[in-house]
N, CA, C and O atoms as a GROMACS GRO file, in nm:
protein
  260
    1UNK      N    1 -16.587   0.115  -4.688
    1UNK     CA    2 -16.580   0.060  -4.822
    1UNK      C    3 -16.530   0.165  -4.920
    1UNK      O    4 -16.552   0.285  -4.902
    2UNK      N    5 -16.462   0.117  -5.021
    2UNK     CA    6 -16.415   0.207  -5.126
    2UNK      C    7 -16.529   0.238  -5.221
    2UNK      O    8 -16.614   0.153  -5.248
    3UNK      N    9 -16.529   0.359  -5.272
    3UNK     CA   10 -16.628   0.396  -5.372
    3UNK      C   11 -16.595   0.332  -5.506
    3UNK      O   12 -16.482   0.288  -5.529
    4UNK      N   13 -16.694   0.328  -5.592
    4UNK     CA   14 -16.673   0.266  -5.724
    4UNK      C   15 -16.570   0.343  -5.805
    4UNK      O   16 -16.493   0.281  -5.879
    5UNK      N   17 -16.566   0.473  -5.794
    5UNK     CA   18 -16.470   0.552  -5.873
    5UNK      C   19 -16.328   0.529  -5.824
    5UNK      O   20 -16.235   0.524  -5.905
    6UNK      N   21 -16.310   0.513  -5.693
    6UNK     CA   22 -16.177   0.487  -5.639
    6UNK      C   23 -16.131   0.348  -5.678
    6UNK      O   24 -16.015   0.328  -5.714
    7UNK      N   25 -16.221   0.252  -5.672
    7UNK     CA   26 -16.187   0.115  -5.710
    7UNK      C   27 -16.154   0.106  -5.858
    7UNK      O   28 -16.062   0.034  -5.897
    8UNK      N   29 -16.229   0.177  -5.941
    8UNK     CA   30 -16.204   0.176  -6.086
    8UNK      C   31 -16.069   0.241  -6.116
    8UNK      O   32 -15.994   0.192  -6.202
    9UNK      N   33 -16.037   0.350  -6.048
    9UNK     CA   34 -15.909   0.416  -6.068
    9UNK      C   35 -15.794   0.326  -6.024
    9UNK      O   36 -15.689   0.321  -6.090
   10UNK      N   37 -15.813   0.256  -5.914
   10UNK     CA   38 -15.711   0.163  -5.866
   10UNK      C   39 -15.689   0.048  -5.964
   10UNK      O   40 -15.576   0.006  -5.986
   11UNK      N   41 -15.798  -0.001  -6.022
   11UNK     CA   42 -15.788  -0.111  -6.118
   11UNK      C   43 -15.718  -0.069  -6.248
   11UNK      O   44 -15.660  -0.154  -6.315
   12UNK      N   45 -15.722   0.058  -6.283
   12UNK     CA   46 -15.652   0.103  -6.402
   12UNK      C   47 -15.507   0.140  -6.373
   12UNK      O   48 -15.423   0.137  -6.463
   13UNK      N   49 -15.478   0.175  -6.249
   13UNK     CA   50 -15.342   0.218  -6.215
   13UNK      C   51 -15.249   0.099  -6.190
   13UNK      O   52 -15.129   0.108  -6.220
   14UNK      N   53 -15.299  -0.011  -6.139
   14UNK     CA   54 -15.213  -0.125  -6.106
   14UNK      C   55 -15.146  -0.183  -6.231
   14UNK      O   56 -15.025  -0.204  -6.227
   15UNK      N   57 -15.217  -0.210  -6.341
   15UNK     CA   58 -15.146  -0.260  -6.460
   15UNK      C   59 -15.044  -0.160  -6.515
   15UNK      O   60 -14.938  -0.199  -6.563
   16UNK      N   61 -15.077  -0.031  -6.509
   16UNK     CA   62 -14.984   0.071  -6.556
   16UNK      C   63 -14.857   0.071  -6.472
   16UNK      O   64 -14.746   0.079  -6.525
   17UNK      N   65 -14.872   0.062  -6.342
   17UNK     CA   66 -14.756   0.057  -6.254
   17UNK      C   67 -14.674  -0.070  -6.276
   17UNK      O   68 -14.551  -0.066  -6.269
   18UNK      N   69 -14.739  -0.182  -6.300
   18UNK     CA   70 -14.666  -0.306  -6.328
   18UNK      C   71 -14.588  -0.297  -6.458
   18UNK      O   72 -14.475  -0.346  -6.465
   19UNK      N   73 -14.645  -0.235  -6.560
   19UNK     CA   74 -14.574  -0.218  -6.687
   19UNK      C   75 -14.454  -0.126  -6.668
   19UNK      O   76 -14.346  -0.154  -6.720
   20UNK      N   77 -14.473  -0.018  -6.595
   20UNK     CA   78 -14.360   0.073  -6.570
   20UNK      C   79 -14.250   0.005  -6.490
   20UNK      O   80 -14.131   0.027  -6.517
   21UNK      N   81 -14.288  -0.076  -6.394
   21UNK     CA   82 -14.188  -0.150  -6.316
   21UNK      C   83 -14.113  -0.249  -6.405
   21UNK      O   84 -13.991  -0.262  -6.391
   22UNK      N   85 -14.182  -0.316  -6.494
   22UNK     CA   86 -14.118  -0.409  -6.586
   22UNK      C   87 -14.021  -0.337  -6.679
   22UNK      O   88 -13.912  -0.388  -6.706
   23UNK      N   89 -14.060  -0.220  -6.728
   23UNK     CA   90 -13.972  -0.141  -6.814
   23UNK      C   91 -13.846  -0.101  -6.739
   23UNK      O   92 -13.736  -0.111  -6.793
   24UNK      N   93 -13.861  -0.056  -6.614
   24UNK     CA   94 -13.744  -0.017  -6.535
   24UNK      C   95 -13.651  -0.135  -6.509
   24UNK      O   96 -13.529  -0.120  -6.516
   25UNK      N   97 -13.707  -0.251  -6.481
   25UNK     CA   98 -13.624  -0.370  -6.455
   25UNK      C   99 -13.549  -0.410  -6.581
   25UNK      O  100 -13.430  -0.439  -6.576
   26UNK      N  101 -13.618  -0.412  -6.695
   26UNK     CA  102 -13.553  -0.451  -6.820
   26UNK      C  103 -13.448  -0.349  -6.863
   26UNK      O  104 -13.343  -0.388  -6.915
   27UNK      N  105 -13.473  -0.221  -6.840
   27UNK     CA  106 -13.374  -0.119  -6.874
   27UNK      C  107 -13.251  -0.135  -6.787
   27UNK      O  108 -13.138  -0.127  -6.836
   28UNK      N  109 -13.270  -0.157  -6.657
   28UNK     CA  110 -13.157  -0.176  -6.566
   28UNK      C  111 -13.077  -0.300  -6.600
   28UNK      O  112 -12.954  -0.298  -6.597
   29UNK      N  113 -13.145  -0.408  -6.633
   29UNK     CA  114 -13.075  -0.532  -6.668
   29UNK      C  115 -12.999  -0.515  -6.799
   29UNK      O  116 -12.886  -0.564  -6.812
   30UNK      N  117 -13.058  -0.447  -6.894
   30UNK     CA  118 -12.989  -0.426  -7.022
   30UNK      C  119 -12.864  -0.342  -7.005
   30UNK      O  120 -12.761  -0.371  -7.066
   31UNK      N  121 -12.871  -0.238  -6.923
   31UNK     CA  122 -12.754  -0.154  -6.898
   31UNK      C  123 -12.646  -0.234  -6.826
   31UNK      O  124 -12.528  -0.223  -6.860
   32UNK      N  125 -12.685  -0.314  -6.727
   32UNK     CA  126 -12.587  -0.393  -6.652
   32UNK      C  127 -12.520  -0.496  -6.742
   32UNK      O  128 -12.399  -0.517  -6.733
   33UNK      N  129 -12.597  -0.561  -6.828
   33UNK     CA  130 -12.540  -0.661  -6.917
   33UNK      C  131 -12.445  -0.597  -7.018
   33UNK      O  132 -12.341  -0.654  -7.050
   34UNK      N  133 -12.481  -0.480  -7.066
   34UNK     CA  134 -12.392  -0.412  -7.161
   34UNK      C  135 -12.262  -0.372  -7.092
   34UNK      O  136 -12.154  -0.385  -7.150
   35UNK      N  137 -12.271  -0.323  -6.969
   35UNK     CA  138 -12.152  -0.287  -6.894
   35UNK      C  139 -12.065  -0.409  -6.867
   35UNK      O  140 -11.942  -0.402  -6.874
   36UNK      N  141 -12.128  -0.521  -6.835
   36UNK     CA  142 -12.052  -0.644  -6.810
   36UNK      C  143 -11.983  -0.693  -6.937
   36UNK      O  144 -11.873  -0.747  -6.930
   37UNK      N  145 -12.046  -0.676  -7.052
   37UNK     CA  146 -11.981  -0.714  -7.178
   37UNK      C  147 -11.855  -0.631  -7.200
   37UNK      O  148 -11.753  -0.685  -7.244
   38UNK      N  149 -11.861  -0.500  -7.172
   38UNK     CA  150 -11.743  -0.415  -7.189
   38UNK      C  151 -11.632  -0.455  -7.093
   38UNK      O  152 -11.515  -0.452  -7.130
   39UNK      N  153 -11.668  -0.491  -6.970
   39UNK     CA  154 -11.568  -0.536  -6.873
   39UNK      C  155 -11.504  -0.666  -6.921
   39UNK      O  156 -11.383  -0.683  -6.911
   40UNK      N  157 -11.585  -0.758  -6.972
   40UNK     CA  158 -11.533  -0.886  -7.021
   40UNK      C  159 -11.440  -0.865  -7.140
   40UNK      O  160 -11.336  -0.931  -7.150
   41UNK      N  161 -11.474  -0.774  -7.230
   41UNK     CA  162 -11.388  -0.747  -7.345
   41UNK      C  163 -11.256  -0.685  -7.300
   41UNK      O  164 -11.150  -0.721  -7.351
   42UNK      N  165 -11.261  -0.592  -7.204
   42UNK     CA  166 -11.139  -0.530  -7.153
   42UNK      C  167 -11.049  -0.634  -7.086
   42UNK      O  168 -10.927  -0.633  -7.105
   43UNK      N  169 -11.107  -0.724  -7.009
   43UNK     CA  170 -11.026  -0.829  -6.945
   43UNK      C  171 -10.967  -0.926  -7.047
   43UNK      O  172 -10.854  -0.972  -7.030
   44UNK      N  173 -11.041  -0.956  -7.151
   44UNK     CA  174 -10.989  -1.043  -7.256
   44UNK      C  175 -10.871  -0.977  -7.326
   44UNK      O  176 -10.771  -1.043  -7.355
   45UNK      N  177 -10.882  -0.848  -7.355
   45UNK     CA  178 -10.771  -0.776  -7.420
   45UNK      C  179 -10.649  -0.776  -7.329
   45UNK      O  180 -10.538  -0.799  -7.376
   46UNK      N  181 -10.668  -0.748  -7.200
   46UNK     CA  182 -10.555  -0.750  -7.107
   46UNK      C  183 -10.492  -0.889  -7.099
   46UNK      O  184 -10.369  -0.902  -7.093
   47UNK      N  185 -10.574  -0.993  -7.098
   47UNK     CA  186 -10.521  -1.129  -7.091
   47UNK      C  187 -10.441  -1.161  -7.218
   47UNK      O  188 -10.334  -1.222  -7.210
   48UNK      N  189 -10.493  -1.120  -7.334
   48UNK     CA  190 -10.421  -1.146  -7.459
   48UNK      C  191 -10.290  -1.069  -7.464
   48UNK      O  192 -10.189  -1.123  -7.511
   49UNK      N  193 -10.288  -0.945  -7.417
   49UNK     CA  194 -10.164  -0.868  -7.414
   49UNK      C  195 -10.064  -0.935  -7.320
   49UNK      O  196  -9.946  -0.946  -7.354
   50UNK      N  197 -10.108  -0.979  -7.205
   50UNK     CA  198 -10.020  -1.049  -7.112
   50UNK      C  199  -9.971  -1.181  -7.168
   50UNK      O  200  -9.858  -1.222  -7.141
   51UNK      N  201 -10.053  -1.249  -7.244
   51UNK     CA  202 -10.012  -1.376  -7.303
   51UNK      C  203  -9.906  -1.354  -7.411
   51UNK      O  204  -9.811  -1.432  -7.421
   52UNK      N  205  -9.922  -1.249  -7.491
   52UNK     CA  206  -9.827  -1.221  -7.599
   52UNK      C  207  -9.698  -1.162  -7.543
   52UNK      O  208  -9.590  -1.195  -7.591
   53UNK      N  209  -9.708  -1.076  -7.444
   53UNK     CA  210  -9.592  -1.005  -7.393
   53UNK      C  211  -9.535  -1.071  -7.268
   53UNK      O  212  -9.485  -1.002  -7.179
   54UNK      N  213  -9.541  -1.202  -7.260
   54UNK     CA  214  -9.488  -1.270  -7.141
   54UNK      C  215  -9.336  -1.268  -7.142
   54UNK      O  216  -9.275  -1.258  -7.248
   55UNK      N  217  -9.275  -1.277  -7.025
   55UNK     CA  218  -9.128  -1.271  -7.018
   55UNK      C  219  -9.062  -1.391  -7.085
   55UNK      O  220  -9.117  -1.502  -7.085
   56UNK      N  221  -8.947  -1.369  -7.142
   56UNK     CA  222  -8.876  -1.475  -7.213
   56UNK      C  223  -8.801  -1.568  -7.116
   56UNK      O  224  -8.784  -1.687  -7.144
   57UNK      N  225  -8.757  -1.514  -7.004
   57UNK     CA  226  -8.684  -1.598  -6.909
   57UNK      C  227  -8.776  -1.642  -6.795
   57UNK      O  228  -8.887  -1.591  -6.782
   58UNK      N  229  -8.730  -1.733  -6.716
   58UNK     CA  230  -8.809  -1.778  -6.603
   58UNK      C  231  -8.912  -1.883  -6.645
   58UNK      O  232  -8.891  -1.960  -6.738
   59UNK      N  233  -9.021  -1.883  -6.574
   59UNK     CA  234  -9.123  -1.986  -6.599
   59UNK      C  235  -9.208  -1.956  -6.721
   59UNK      O  236  -9.278  -2.045  -6.771
   60UNK      N  237  -9.204  -1.833  -6.769
   60UNK     CA  238  -9.285  -1.799  -6.886
   60UNK      C  239  -9.426  -1.759  -6.851
   60UNK      O  240  -9.507  -1.730  -6.939
   61UNK      N  241  -9.456  -1.757  -6.721
   61UNK     CA  242  -9.590  -1.716  -6.680
   61UNK      C  243  -9.587  -1.569  -6.645
   61UNK      O  244  -9.493  -1.524  -6.580
   62UNK      N  245  -9.687  -1.494  -6.686
   62UNK     CA  246  -9.693  -1.352  -6.655
   62UNK      C  247  -9.781  -1.325  -6.534
   62UNK      O  248  -9.790  -1.211  -6.487
   63UNK      N  249  -9.847  -1.429  -6.483
   63UNK     CA  250  -9.930  -1.412  -6.365
   63UNK      C  251  -9.861  -1.479  -6.246
   63UNK      O  252  -9.768  -1.558  -6.265
   64UNK      N  253  -9.905  -1.451  -6.125
   64UNK     CA  254  -9.838  -1.498  -6.006
   64UNK      C  255  -9.898  -1.624  -5.946
   64UNK      O  256  -9.831  -1.690  -5.867
   65UNK      N  257 -10.019  -1.660  -5.980
   65UNK     CA  258 -10.082  -1.773  -5.915
   65UNK      C  259 -10.056  -1.900  -5.985
   65UNK      O  260 -10.104  -2.005  -5.942
   0.00000   0.00000   0.00000
């Protein structure tokens, strides 16, 4: 059997570890979402540049598909 002091220490450590895990998950998700926003903005800028600078002759499409 576990002693009362070990059980009490375990009961105080579990919520602390859960809070730290939640902080790490939220920090990682926030960083990933911010990085994805920058990628989306860069792709939008590239698409707009390609749309404006499309060739004058041919089909007028700047993409191949």
